[in-house]
Short mmCIF file of C-alpha atoms in Angstrom, two decimals:
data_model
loop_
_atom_site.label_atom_id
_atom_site.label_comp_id
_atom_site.label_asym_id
_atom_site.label_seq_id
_atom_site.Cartn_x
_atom_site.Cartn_y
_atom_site.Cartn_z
CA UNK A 1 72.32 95.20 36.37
CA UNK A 2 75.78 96.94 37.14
CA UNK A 3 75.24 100.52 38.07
CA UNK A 4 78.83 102.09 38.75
CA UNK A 5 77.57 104.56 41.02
CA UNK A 6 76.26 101.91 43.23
CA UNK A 7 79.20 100.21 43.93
CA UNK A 8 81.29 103.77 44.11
CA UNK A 9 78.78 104.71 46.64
CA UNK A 10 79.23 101.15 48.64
CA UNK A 11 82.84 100.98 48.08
CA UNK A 12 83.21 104.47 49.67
CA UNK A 13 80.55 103.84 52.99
CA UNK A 14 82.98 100.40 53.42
CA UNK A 15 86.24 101.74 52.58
CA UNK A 16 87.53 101.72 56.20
CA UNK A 17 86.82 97.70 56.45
CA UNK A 18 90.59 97.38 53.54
CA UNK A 19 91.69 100.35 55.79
CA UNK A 20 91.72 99.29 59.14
CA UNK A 21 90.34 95.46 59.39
CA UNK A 22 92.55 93.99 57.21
CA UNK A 23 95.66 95.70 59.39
CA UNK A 24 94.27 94.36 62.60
CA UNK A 25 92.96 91.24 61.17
CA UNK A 26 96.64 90.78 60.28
CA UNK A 27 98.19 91.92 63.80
CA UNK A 28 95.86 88.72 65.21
CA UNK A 29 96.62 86.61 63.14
CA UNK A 30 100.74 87.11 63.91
CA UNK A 31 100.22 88.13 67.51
CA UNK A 32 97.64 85.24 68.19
CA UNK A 33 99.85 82.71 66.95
CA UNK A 34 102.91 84.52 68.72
CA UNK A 35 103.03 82.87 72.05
CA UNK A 36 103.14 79.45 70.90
CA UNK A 37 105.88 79.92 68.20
CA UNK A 38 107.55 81.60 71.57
CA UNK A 39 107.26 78.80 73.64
CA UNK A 40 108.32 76.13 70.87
CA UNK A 41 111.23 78.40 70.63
CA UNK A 42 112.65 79.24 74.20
CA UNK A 43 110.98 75.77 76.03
CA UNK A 44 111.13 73.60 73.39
CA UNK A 45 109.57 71.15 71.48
CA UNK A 46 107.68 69.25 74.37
CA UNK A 47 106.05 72.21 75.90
CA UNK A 48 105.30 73.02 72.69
CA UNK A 49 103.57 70.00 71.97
CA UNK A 50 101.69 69.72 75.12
CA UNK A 51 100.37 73.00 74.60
CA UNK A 52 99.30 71.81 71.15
CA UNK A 53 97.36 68.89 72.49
CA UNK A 54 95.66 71.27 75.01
CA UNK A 55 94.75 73.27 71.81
CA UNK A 56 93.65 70.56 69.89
CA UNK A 57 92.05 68.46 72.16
CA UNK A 58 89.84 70.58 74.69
CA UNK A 59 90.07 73.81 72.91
CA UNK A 60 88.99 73.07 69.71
CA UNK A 61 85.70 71.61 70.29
CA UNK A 62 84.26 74.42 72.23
CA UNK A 63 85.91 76.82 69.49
CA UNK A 64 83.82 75.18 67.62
CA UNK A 65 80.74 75.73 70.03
CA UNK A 66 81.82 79.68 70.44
CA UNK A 67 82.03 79.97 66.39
CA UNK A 68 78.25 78.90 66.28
CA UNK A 69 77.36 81.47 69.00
CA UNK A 70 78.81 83.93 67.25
CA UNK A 71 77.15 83.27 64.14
CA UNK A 72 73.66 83.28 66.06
CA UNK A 73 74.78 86.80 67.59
CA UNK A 74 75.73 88.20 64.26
CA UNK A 75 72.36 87.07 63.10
CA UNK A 76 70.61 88.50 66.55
CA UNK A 77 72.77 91.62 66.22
CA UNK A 78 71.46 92.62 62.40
CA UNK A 79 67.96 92.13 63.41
CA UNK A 80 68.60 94.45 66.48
CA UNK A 81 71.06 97.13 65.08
CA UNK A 82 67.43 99.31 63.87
CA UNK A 83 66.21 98.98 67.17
CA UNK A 84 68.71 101.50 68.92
CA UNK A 85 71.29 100.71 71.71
CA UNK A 86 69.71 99.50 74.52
CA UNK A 87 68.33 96.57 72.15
CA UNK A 88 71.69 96.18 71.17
CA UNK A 89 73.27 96.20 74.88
CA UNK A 90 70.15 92.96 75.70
CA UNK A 91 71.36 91.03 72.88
CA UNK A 92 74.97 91.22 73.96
CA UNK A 93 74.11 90.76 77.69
CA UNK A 94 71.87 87.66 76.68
CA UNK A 95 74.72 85.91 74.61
CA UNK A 96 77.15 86.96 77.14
CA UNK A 97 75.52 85.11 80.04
CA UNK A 98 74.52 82.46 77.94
CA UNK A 99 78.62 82.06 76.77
CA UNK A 100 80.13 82.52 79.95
CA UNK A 101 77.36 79.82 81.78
CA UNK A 102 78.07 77.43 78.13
CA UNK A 103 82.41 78.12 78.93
CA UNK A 104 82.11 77.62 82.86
CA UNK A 105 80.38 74.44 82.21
CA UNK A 106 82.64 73.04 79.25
CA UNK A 107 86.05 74.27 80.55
CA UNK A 108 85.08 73.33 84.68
CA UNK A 109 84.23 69.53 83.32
CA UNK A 110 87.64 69.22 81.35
CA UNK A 111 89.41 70.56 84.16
CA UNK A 112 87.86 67.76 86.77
CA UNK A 113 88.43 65.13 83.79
CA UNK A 114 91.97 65.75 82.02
CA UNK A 115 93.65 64.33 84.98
CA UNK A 116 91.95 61.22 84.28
CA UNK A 117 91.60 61.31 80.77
CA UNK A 118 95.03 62.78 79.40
CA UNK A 119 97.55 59.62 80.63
CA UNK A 120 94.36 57.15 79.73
CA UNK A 121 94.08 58.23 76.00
CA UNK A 122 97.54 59.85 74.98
CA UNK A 123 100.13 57.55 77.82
CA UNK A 124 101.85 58.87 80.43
CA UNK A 125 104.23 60.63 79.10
CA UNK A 126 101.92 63.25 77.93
CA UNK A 127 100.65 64.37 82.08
CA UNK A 128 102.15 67.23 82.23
CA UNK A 129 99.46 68.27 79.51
CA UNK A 130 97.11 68.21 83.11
CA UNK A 131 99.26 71.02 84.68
CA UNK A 132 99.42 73.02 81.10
CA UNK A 133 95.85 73.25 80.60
CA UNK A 134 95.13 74.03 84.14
CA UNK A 135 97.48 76.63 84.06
CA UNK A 136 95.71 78.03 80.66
CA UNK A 137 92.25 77.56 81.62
CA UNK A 138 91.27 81.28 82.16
CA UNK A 139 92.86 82.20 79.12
CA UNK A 140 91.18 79.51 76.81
CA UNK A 141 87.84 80.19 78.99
CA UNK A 142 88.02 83.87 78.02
CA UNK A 143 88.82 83.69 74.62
CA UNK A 144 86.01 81.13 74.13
CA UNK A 145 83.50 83.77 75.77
CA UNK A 146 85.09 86.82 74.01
CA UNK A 147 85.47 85.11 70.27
CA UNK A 148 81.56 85.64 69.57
CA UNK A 149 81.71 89.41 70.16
CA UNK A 150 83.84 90.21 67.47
CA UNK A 151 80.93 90.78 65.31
CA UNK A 152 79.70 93.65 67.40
CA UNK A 153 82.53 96.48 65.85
CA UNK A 154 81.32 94.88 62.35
CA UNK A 155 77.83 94.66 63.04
CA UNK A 156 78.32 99.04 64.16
CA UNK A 157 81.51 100.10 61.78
CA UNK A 158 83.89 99.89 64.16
CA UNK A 159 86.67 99.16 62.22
CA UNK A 160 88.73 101.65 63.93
CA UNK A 161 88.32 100.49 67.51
CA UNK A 162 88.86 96.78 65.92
CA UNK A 163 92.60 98.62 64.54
CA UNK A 164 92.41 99.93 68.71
CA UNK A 165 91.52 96.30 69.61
CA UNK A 166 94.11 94.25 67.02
CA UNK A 167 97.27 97.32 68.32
CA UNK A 168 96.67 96.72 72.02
CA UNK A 169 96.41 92.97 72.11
CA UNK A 170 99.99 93.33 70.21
CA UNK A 171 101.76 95.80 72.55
CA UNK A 172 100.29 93.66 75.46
CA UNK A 173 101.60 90.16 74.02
CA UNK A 174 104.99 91.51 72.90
CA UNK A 175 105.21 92.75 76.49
CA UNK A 176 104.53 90.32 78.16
CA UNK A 177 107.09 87.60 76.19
CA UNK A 178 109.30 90.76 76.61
CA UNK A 179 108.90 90.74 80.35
CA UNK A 180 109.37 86.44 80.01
CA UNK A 181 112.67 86.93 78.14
CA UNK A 182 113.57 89.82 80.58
CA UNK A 183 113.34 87.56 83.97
CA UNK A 184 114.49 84.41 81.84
CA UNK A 185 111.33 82.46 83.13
CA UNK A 186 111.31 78.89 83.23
CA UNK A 187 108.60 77.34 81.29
CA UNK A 188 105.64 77.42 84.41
CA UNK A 189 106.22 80.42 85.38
CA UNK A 190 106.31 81.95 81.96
CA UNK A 191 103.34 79.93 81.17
CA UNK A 192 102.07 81.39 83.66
CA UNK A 193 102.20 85.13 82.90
CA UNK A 194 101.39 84.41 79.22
CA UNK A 195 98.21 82.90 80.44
CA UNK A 196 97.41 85.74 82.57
CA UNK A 197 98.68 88.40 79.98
CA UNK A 198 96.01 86.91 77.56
CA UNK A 199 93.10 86.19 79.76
CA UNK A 200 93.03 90.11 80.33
CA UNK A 201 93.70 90.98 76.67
CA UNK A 202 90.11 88.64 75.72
CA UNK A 203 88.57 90.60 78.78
CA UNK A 204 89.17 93.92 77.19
CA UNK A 205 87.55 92.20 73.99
CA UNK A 206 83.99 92.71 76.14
CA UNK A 207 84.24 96.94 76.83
#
């Protein structure tokens, strides 16, 4: 039965999620997607594309692995939330070993691999892919470990600190390709400090 008071009541406990999640789910989405539109444009096509095949070849299969974690934590997290903070603080510690161990494993065995793999599958042309995706490994490695977590600031109404979160990760990416465009980088080098840039932005995800 509709009951208009009920859903003024729920509409007004949730009214920072349209306020201040939908703003920083926004800033990801542009500022996630940032650095590769940057490297297309200033490297080119080819780095471009061997970034893509890093992406879609090794990433995307443990994304897929990290999105299932996450939906176990969410799950885990719910359950806990009643229980008070220091059952919250296990449940994070327990997925967070259990990620990182799950990432070291997954990322450490494409890394010994790729060279092999890369020319065997996609031709020679394509080895440089090796260099790219060793260069991004700690980056891809953290955001694989850090993706999961996001639930947490749902999980507790957080949606300010997730506005905090979403701002910071967009002043630290538009810095960095600032400081990239500043020194006129050439495209391992600039890989480089993009990789490091974001490896510490998905570290800050986990305080």
């Amino acid at each position: 039965q509709w009951n208009g008071e009920v859903l003024a009541a729920a509409a007004k406990k949730h009214s920072a999620f349209p306020r201040f999640s939908v703003t920083a789910a926004l800033m990801e989405a542009v500022f996630g997607n940032l650095p590769l539109i940057y490297i297309a444009a200033h490297y080119g096509l080819r780095i471009a594309g061997l970034m893509t095949l890093v992406q879609r070849v090794i990433v995307a299969p443990m994304n897929l692995i990290s999105t299932n974690i996450g939906q176990v934590y969410y799950s885990d997290l719910a359950v806990a939330k009643p229980m008070g903070k220091e059952a919250l603080h296990k449940i994070f510690s327990g997925h967070l070993k259990q990620t990182m161990v799950l990432g070291l494993i997954g990322f450490g065995l494409a890394a010994l691999f790729a060279p092999i793999a890369i020319p065997m599958i996609f031709g020679a042309a394509w080895k440089d892919a090796v260099v790219v995706y060793w260069i991004t490994l700690p980056m891809f490695l953290m955001g694989f470990v850090a993706a999961p977590f996001g639930w947490t600031l749902d999980i507790l109404f957080k949606q300010k600190t997730h506005l905090v979160r979403a701002t910071t990760r967009a002043l630290l990416v538009g810095g960095m390709l600032a400081l990239v465009s500043q020194f006129q980088l050439q495209w391992l080098p600039g890989l480089c400090l993009i990789s490091i840039g974001l490896t510490l932005v998905y570290v800050s995800y986990l305080y």
